[in-house]
Amino acid sequence: MRILWTGAAALALAMPAAAQTLRGDVEKQMPSLMTIYKDLHANPELSFMEVRSAGILAAEARKLGFEVTEKVGGTGVVAVMKNGPGPVVMVRADMDGLPVTEQTGLAGASKVRVTTKEGVETGVMHACGHDTHMTAWIGVARLMAANKANWSGTLVMIGQPAEERGAGARMMLADGLYTRFPKPQYALAFHDAAQFPAGKIGYTPGYALANVDSVDILVKGLGGHGAYPQTTKDPIVLASRIVGALQTLVSREISPLDSAVVTVGSFHAGAKHNIISDEARLQLTVRSYTDEVREHLLDGIARIAKGEAIAAGIPDDRMPVVSVQKDEYTPATYNTPEFAEEMAAYLKTGFGEERVVKMPPVMGGEDFSRFSRDEHKDVKGLIVWVGGVPQAEYDAAKKEGRTLPSLHSPFWAPDAPAVISTATEALTSMAMKLMAKK
Ligand SMILES: [Zn+2]
Ligand SMILES: [Zn+2]
């Protein structure tokens, strides 16, 4: 079965009206999908707490005839549709919102507030656009169910928790995603994009997103009176030296042809003008693509912290403590190159050359990577970008030299109908292409 963009007029004779064109099918779903989107947008849930969102996905899939299992890896949803012989294709949406207070000023903005586990009261917002991901997921489920006669294989649709904590994919795999359910040959997903116009599709063969590590450094000193520094070991001065020396990791130790980031995002120490405190705390985000560069950066951070402490005369029992947050490590996302090119070429036949654009990799992170790495390298993975910036806004910002709000910004307001309709069509068409009837 060929789908459905070309020769629509010829197909129209042979097919029921509802299945004439994929794009037509998507458009018919849009009013209902936008109702779901508005509900999800107004009711965001933080990582590990996506109970209501998961319930919406599960109920929709069940209605459509999927076999649905809930609470996979926490709040995860797995919906399986077996539809004859053929490949297993997985489609993933992540479900979590962020501790960001929405400031878009739009009708329908999230007013949700929660107190986090750390005791911080905060607004909650789908500032990464995972509400568009879930809505398009429902769109794909509906279209695949409606077009069952036109494909053959097994469709596995998953709602994944806690992407923002880099944990959900790992937890779903650990809870048997690939053993209790059919293991896919292909894994597909999309992410909305805040840097290019609504309705465009971006793809990046090979490394697309970075290894992301969170590192904490506890710098210990010897506290005392601010007037008698000679009786102390000042941890603020030492931590400052460490921050300075860390800058040489990327600039002097990593090849200029490799990508790497070491950012110290937080530096806390002391309580009062005239007290030299006895410790300082640093929090770092560390990014790379390859395992070798990642290892070099993490080893280098530990070496620099210790070396600077020795230079400052810190006693052996008060060396800095460097901890890598293993639970929040997100491995680099690698789109299987030939698979990415093949799918992009196919998308161009439907969307046109100008809507499907090759994009450079970025240093953001996505735990979608886990579904096709380590012992799962046999899974061909592809996550595409779907532009979300309203075209007029994009043009105006370009003209005025303004910076657009990024993902995670309290001002991020995607053109949701464009994102959802484009993503629904793109993911459905790719899944149907992969499971085309021979
Ligand atoms: Zn995010
Ligand atoms: Zn995201």
Short mmCIF file of N, CA, C and O in Angstrom, two decimals, residues 87-138:
data_model
loop_
_atom_site.label_atom_id
_atom_site.label_comp_id
_atom_site.label_asym_id
_atom_site.label_seq_id
_atom_site.Cartn_x
_atom_site.Cartn_y
_atom_site.Cartn_z
N PRO A 87 7.56 -5.63 10.53
CA PRO A 87 8.46 -5.09 11.55
C PRO A 87 7.71 -4.54 12.76
O PRO A 87 6.51 -4.29 12.70
N VAL A 88 8.48 -4.38 13.85
CA VAL A 88 7.97 -3.73 15.05
C VAL A 88 8.46 -2.28 15.03
O VAL A 88 9.67 -2.03 14.93
N VAL A 89 7.54 -1.34 15.08
CA VAL A 89 7.89 0.08 15.06
C VAL A 89 7.41 0.72 16.36
O VAL A 89 6.24 0.56 16.74
N MET A 90 8.31 1.42 17.03
CA MET A 90 7.95 2.10 18.27
C MET A 90 7.83 3.61 18.04
O MET A 90 8.67 4.19 17.35
N VAL A 91 6.80 4.21 18.60
CA VAL A 91 6.63 5.66 18.55
C VAL A 91 6.55 6.15 19.99
O VAL A 91 5.74 5.67 20.77
N ARG A 92 7.39 7.14 20.31
CA ARG A 92 7.48 7.56 21.71
C ARG A 92 7.09 9.02 21.87
O ARG A 92 7.45 9.87 21.04
N ALA A 93 6.35 9.32 22.94
CA ALA A 93 6.15 10.70 23.39
C ALA A 93 6.56 10.77 24.86
O ALA A 93 6.30 9.84 25.62
N ASP A 94 7.21 11.86 25.24
CA ASP A 94 7.50 12.08 26.66
C ASP A 94 6.41 12.97 27.25
O ASP A 94 5.75 13.72 26.54
N MET A 95 6.22 12.87 28.56
CA MET A 95 4.99 13.40 29.15
C MET A 95 5.19 14.50 30.19
O MET A 95 4.22 15.12 30.61
N ASP A 96 6.43 14.74 30.63
CA ASP A 96 6.58 15.61 31.80
C ASP A 96 6.67 17.10 31.46
O ASP A 96 7.18 17.49 30.42
N GLY A 97 6.15 17.91 32.39
CA GLY A 97 6.31 19.36 32.34
C GLY A 97 7.49 19.77 33.21
O GLY A 97 8.22 18.93 33.73
N LEU A 98 7.68 21.10 33.36
CA LEU A 98 8.86 21.62 34.06
C LEU A 98 8.45 22.57 35.20
O LEU A 98 7.39 23.20 35.14
N PRO A 99 9.30 22.69 36.21
CA PRO A 99 9.04 23.65 37.27
C PRO A 99 9.31 25.08 36.81
O PRO A 99 10.27 25.72 37.24
N VAL A 100 8.47 25.56 35.91
CA VAL A 100 8.59 26.90 35.32
C VAL A 100 7.22 27.55 35.44
O VAL A 100 6.21 26.91 35.19
N THR A 101 7.18 28.81 35.86
CA THR A 101 5.91 29.51 35.95
C THR A 101 5.61 30.20 34.63
O THR A 101 6.36 31.07 34.19
N GLU A 102 4.53 29.75 33.97
CA GLU A 102 4.25 30.23 32.62
C GLU A 102 4.01 31.74 32.61
O GLU A 102 3.28 32.27 33.43
N GLN A 103 4.66 32.43 31.66
CA GLN A 103 4.50 33.88 31.55
C GLN A 103 4.12 34.30 30.14
O GLN A 103 4.38 35.43 29.73
N THR A 104 3.50 33.40 29.38
CA THR A 104 3.12 33.74 28.01
C THR A 104 1.96 34.74 27.99
O THR A 104 1.75 35.41 26.99
N GLY A 105 1.20 34.79 29.07
CA GLY A 105 0.03 35.67 29.11
C GLY A 105 -1.10 35.22 28.20
O GLY A 105 -2.06 35.97 28.00
N LEU A 106 -1.03 34.02 27.69
CA LEU A 106 -2.07 33.55 26.79
C LEU A 106 -3.27 33.01 27.57
O LEU A 106 -3.13 32.55 28.70
N ALA A 107 -4.44 33.10 26.93
CA ALA A 107 -5.59 32.40 27.49
C ALA A 107 -5.24 30.92 27.47
O ALA A 107 -4.63 30.43 26.53
N GLY A 108 -5.57 30.21 28.52
CA GLY A 108 -5.23 28.78 28.54
C GLY A 108 -3.85 28.50 29.09
O GLY A 108 -3.41 27.36 29.10
N ALA A 109 -3.15 29.55 29.56
CA ALA A 109 -1.84 29.33 30.18
C ALA A 109 -2.00 28.48 31.44
O ALA A 109 -3.03 28.52 32.10
N SER A 110 -0.95 27.74 31.75
CA SER A 110 -0.98 26.89 32.95
C SER A 110 -0.96 27.76 34.22
O SER A 110 -0.16 28.68 34.33
N LYS A 111 -1.86 27.43 35.15
CA LYS A 111 -1.85 28.11 36.44
C LYS A 111 -1.45 27.16 37.56
O LYS A 111 -1.56 27.48 38.74
N VAL A 112 -1.00 25.97 37.16
CA VAL A 112 -0.70 24.93 38.15
C VAL A 112 0.50 25.35 39.00
O VAL A 112 1.50 25.86 38.49
N ARG A 113 0.38 25.15 40.30
CA ARG A 113 1.51 25.35 41.21
C ARG A 113 1.67 24.12 42.08
O ARG A 113 0.70 23.49 42.47
N VAL A 114 2.91 23.76 42.36
CA VAL A 114 3.16 22.62 43.25
C VAL A 114 4.32 22.95 44.17
O VAL A 114 5.06 23.91 43.94
N THR A 115 4.45 22.16 45.21
CA THR A 115 5.65 22.21 46.03
C THR A 115 6.47 20.97 45.69
O THR A 115 5.99 19.85 45.77
N THR A 116 7.71 21.19 45.26
CA THR A 116 8.55 20.05 44.83
C THR A 116 9.03 19.27 46.05
O THR A 116 8.90 19.73 47.19
N LYS A 117 9.62 18.11 45.75
CA LYS A 117 10.18 17.27 46.83
C LYS A 117 11.21 18.03 47.64
O LYS A 117 11.40 17.78 48.81
N GLU A 118 11.90 18.98 46.96
CA GLU A 118 12.92 19.77 47.67
C GLU A 118 12.29 20.90 48.49
O GLU A 118 13.00 21.69 49.11
N GLY A 119 10.94 20.99 48.47
CA GLY A 119 10.27 22.00 49.28
C GLY A 119 10.14 23.36 48.61
O GLY A 119 9.78 24.34 49.26
N VAL A 120 10.44 23.46 47.32
CA VAL A 120 10.34 24.73 46.61
C VAL A 120 8.96 24.85 45.98
O VAL A 120 8.52 23.94 45.27
N GLU A 121 8.26 25.97 46.25
CA GLU A 121 6.96 26.18 45.60
C GLU A 121 7.20 26.78 44.22
O GLU A 121 7.96 27.72 44.06
N THR A 122 6.56 26.21 43.20
CA THR A 122 6.84 26.65 41.84
C THR A 122 5.61 26.46 40.96
O THR A 122 4.76 25.63 41.25
N GLY A 123 5.55 27.26 39.89
CA GLY A 123 4.58 26.97 38.85
C GLY A 123 5.04 25.76 38.06
O GLY A 123 6.19 25.34 38.15
N VAL A 124 4.11 25.19 37.30
CA VAL A 124 4.45 24.05 36.42
C VAL A 124 3.98 24.40 35.02
O VAL A 124 2.89 24.95 34.84
N MET A 125 4.82 24.11 34.04
CA MET A 125 4.50 24.48 32.66
C MET A 125 5.06 23.45 31.69
O MET A 125 6.14 22.90 31.93
N HIS A 126 4.34 23.23 30.61
CA HIS A 126 4.90 22.42 29.52
C HIS A 126 5.83 23.32 28.70
O HIS A 126 5.58 23.60 27.52
N ALA A 127 6.91 23.76 29.33
CA ALA A 127 7.81 24.70 28.67
C ALA A 127 8.74 24.03 27.67
O ALA A 127 9.47 24.69 26.95
N CYS A 128 8.71 22.68 27.63
CA CYS A 128 9.50 21.96 26.62
C CYS A 128 8.58 21.44 25.51
O CYS A 128 9.04 20.80 24.57
N GLY A 129 7.28 21.69 25.65
CA GLY A 129 6.35 21.30 24.58
C GLY A 129 5.97 19.82 24.58
O GLY A 129 5.47 19.31 23.58
N HIS A 130 6.17 19.12 25.69
CA HIS A 130 5.81 17.70 25.71
C HIS A 130 4.30 17.50 25.58
O HIS A 130 3.84 16.41 25.26
N ASP A 131 3.54 18.59 25.81
CA ASP A 131 2.09 18.49 25.56
C ASP A 131 1.80 18.32 24.06
O ASP A 131 0.90 17.58 23.67
N THR A 132 2.62 18.98 23.22
CA THR A 132 2.44 18.76 21.76
C THR A 132 2.84 17.32 21.40
O THR A 132 2.23 16.71 20.53
N HIS A 133 3.85 16.79 22.10
CA HIS A 133 4.29 15.41 21.81
C HIS A 133 3.17 14.42 22.13
O HIS A 133 2.88 13.52 21.35
N MET A 134 2.55 14.59 23.31
CA MET A 134 1.49 13.66 23.71
C MET A 134 0.28 13.77 22.78
O MET A 134 -0.34 12.76 22.42
N THR A 135 -0.03 15.01 22.39
CA THR A 135 -1.21 15.19 21.52
C THR A 135 -0.96 14.55 20.16
O THR A 135 -1.85 13.86 19.62
N ALA A 136 0.22 14.76 19.60
CA ALA A 136 0.51 14.14 18.30
C ALA A 136 0.54 12.62 18.44
O ALA A 136 0.14 11.90 17.51
N TRP A 137 0.98 12.12 19.57
CA TRP A 137 0.99 10.67 19.84
C TRP A 137 -0.43 10.13 19.70
O TRP A 137 -0.66 9.09 19.08
N ILE A 138 -1.38 10.86 20.27
CA ILE A 138 -2.78 10.43 20.15
C ILE A 138 -3.23 10.50 18.69
O ILE A 138 -3.92 9.62 18.18
#
